[in-house]
Short mmCIF file of C-alpha atoms in Angstrom, two decimals:
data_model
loop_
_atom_site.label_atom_id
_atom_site.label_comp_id
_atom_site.label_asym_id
_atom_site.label_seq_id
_atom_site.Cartn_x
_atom_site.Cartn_y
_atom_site.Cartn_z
CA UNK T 229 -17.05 -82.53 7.68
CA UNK T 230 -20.04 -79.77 7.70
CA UNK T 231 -17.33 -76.78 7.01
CA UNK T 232 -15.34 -78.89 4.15
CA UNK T 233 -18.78 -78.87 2.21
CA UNK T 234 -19.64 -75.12 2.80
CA UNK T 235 -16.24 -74.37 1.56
CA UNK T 236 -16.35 -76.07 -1.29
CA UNK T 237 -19.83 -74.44 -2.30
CA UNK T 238 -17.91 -70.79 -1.83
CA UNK T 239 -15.49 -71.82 -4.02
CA UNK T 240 -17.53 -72.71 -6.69
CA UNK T 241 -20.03 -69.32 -6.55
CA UNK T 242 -16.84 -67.56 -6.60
CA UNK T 243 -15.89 -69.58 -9.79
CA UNK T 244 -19.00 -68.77 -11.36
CA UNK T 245 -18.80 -65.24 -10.36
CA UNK T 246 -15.90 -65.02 -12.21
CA UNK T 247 -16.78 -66.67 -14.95
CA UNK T 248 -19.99 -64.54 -15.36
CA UNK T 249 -17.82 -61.10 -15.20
CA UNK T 250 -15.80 -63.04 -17.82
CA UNK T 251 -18.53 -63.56 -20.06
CA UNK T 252 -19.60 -60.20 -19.83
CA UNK T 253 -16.48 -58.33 -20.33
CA UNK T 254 -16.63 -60.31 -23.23
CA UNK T 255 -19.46 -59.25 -24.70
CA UNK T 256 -19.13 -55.54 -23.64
CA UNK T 257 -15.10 -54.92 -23.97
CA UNK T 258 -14.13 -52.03 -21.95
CA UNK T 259 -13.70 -48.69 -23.52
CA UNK T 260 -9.52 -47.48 -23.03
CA UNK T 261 -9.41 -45.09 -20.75
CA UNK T 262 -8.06 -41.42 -21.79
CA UNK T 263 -4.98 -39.97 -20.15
CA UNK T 264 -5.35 -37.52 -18.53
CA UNK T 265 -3.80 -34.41 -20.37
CA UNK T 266 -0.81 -33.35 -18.24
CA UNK T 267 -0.81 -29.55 -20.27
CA UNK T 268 -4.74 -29.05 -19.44
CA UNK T 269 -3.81 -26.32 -16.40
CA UNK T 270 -1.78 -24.76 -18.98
CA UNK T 271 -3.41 -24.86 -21.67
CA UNK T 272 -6.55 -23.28 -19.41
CA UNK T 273 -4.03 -20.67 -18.09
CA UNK T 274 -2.83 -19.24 -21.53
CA UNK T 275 -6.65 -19.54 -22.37
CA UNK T 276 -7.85 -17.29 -19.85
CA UNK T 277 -4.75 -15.18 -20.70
CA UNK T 278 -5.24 -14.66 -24.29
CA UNK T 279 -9.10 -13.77 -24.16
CA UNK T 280 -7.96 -11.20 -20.95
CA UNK T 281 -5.19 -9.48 -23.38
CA UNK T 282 -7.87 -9.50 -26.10
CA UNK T 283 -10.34 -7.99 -23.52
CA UNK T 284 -7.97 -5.07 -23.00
CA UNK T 285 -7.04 -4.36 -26.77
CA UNK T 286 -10.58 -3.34 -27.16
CA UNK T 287 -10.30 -2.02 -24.07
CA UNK T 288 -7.50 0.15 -25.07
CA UNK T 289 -8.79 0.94 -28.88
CA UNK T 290 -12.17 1.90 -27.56
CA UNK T 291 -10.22 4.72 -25.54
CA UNK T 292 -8.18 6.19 -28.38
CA UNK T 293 -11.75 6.33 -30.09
CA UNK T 294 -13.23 8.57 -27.36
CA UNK T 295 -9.64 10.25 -26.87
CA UNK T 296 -9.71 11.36 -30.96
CA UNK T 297 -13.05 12.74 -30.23
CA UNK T 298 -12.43 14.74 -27.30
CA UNK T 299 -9.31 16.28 -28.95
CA UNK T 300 -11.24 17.15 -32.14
CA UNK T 301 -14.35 18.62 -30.43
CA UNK T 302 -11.45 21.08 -28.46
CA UNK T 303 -10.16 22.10 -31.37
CA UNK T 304 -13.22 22.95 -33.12
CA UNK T 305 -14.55 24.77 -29.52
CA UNK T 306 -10.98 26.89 -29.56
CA UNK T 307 -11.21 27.74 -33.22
CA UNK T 308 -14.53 29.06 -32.88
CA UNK T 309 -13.49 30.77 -29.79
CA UNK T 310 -10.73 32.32 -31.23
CA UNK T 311 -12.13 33.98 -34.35
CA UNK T 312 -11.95 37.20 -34.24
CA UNK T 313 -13.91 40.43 -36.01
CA UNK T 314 -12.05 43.00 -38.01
CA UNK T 315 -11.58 45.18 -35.18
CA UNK T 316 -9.81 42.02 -33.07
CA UNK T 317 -12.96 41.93 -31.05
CA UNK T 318 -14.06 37.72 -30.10
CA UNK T 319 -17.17 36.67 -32.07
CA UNK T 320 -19.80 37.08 -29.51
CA UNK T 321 -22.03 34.70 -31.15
CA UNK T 322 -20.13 31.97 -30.51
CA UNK T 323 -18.46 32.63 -27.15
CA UNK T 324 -22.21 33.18 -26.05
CA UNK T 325 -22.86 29.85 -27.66
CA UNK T 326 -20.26 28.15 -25.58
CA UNK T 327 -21.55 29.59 -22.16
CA UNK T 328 -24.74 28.22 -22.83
CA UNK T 329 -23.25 24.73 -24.12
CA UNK T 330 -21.24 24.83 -20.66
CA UNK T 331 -24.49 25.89 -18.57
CA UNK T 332 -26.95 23.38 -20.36
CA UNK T 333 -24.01 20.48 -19.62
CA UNK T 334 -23.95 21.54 -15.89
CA UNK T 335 -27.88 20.94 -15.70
#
């Protein structure tokens, strides 16, 4: 007869456990829960990819800007090296000029 009653006492704290987390969901309803976005690896992917490509644009563009600089500072050293007196003789001045740009450079 003793384990009939101690069931029946289970059974009725189980009720009221219930009951309680009934009443509270109530009060507080549950917030839906977000999928799960089945593009997030690729939208991450094409992410990293795009700022990588932009990375090397500059990349790239900042070379041409240093390549258009070396070529014009060439042709301004081989135009100056290349003018000539009357006689056909080099301009000393600046082929002097140019050793000591190359020696100061090496220093």
């Amino acid at each position: 007869d003793d384990d009939d009653d101690d069931d029946d006492d289970d059974d009725d704290d189980e009720n009221e456990d219930s009951a309680e987390r009934r009443r509270q969901q109530q009060q507080h309803p549950r917030k839906k829960r977000r999928k799960a976005d089945p593009l997030h690896h690729a939208k991450k992917e094409a992410e990293r990819r795009k700022a990588e490509q932009s990375q090397l644009e500059s990349q790239k563009l900042a070379n041409e800007k240093a390549e258009g600089r070396k070529q014009h500072s060439r042709k301004v050293r081989a135009r100056k090296l290349m003018k000539r007196t009357r006689r056909g003789q080099p301009v000393m001045k600046n082929v002097i000029g140019d050793m000591l740009s190359k020696i100061k450079s090496d220093m």
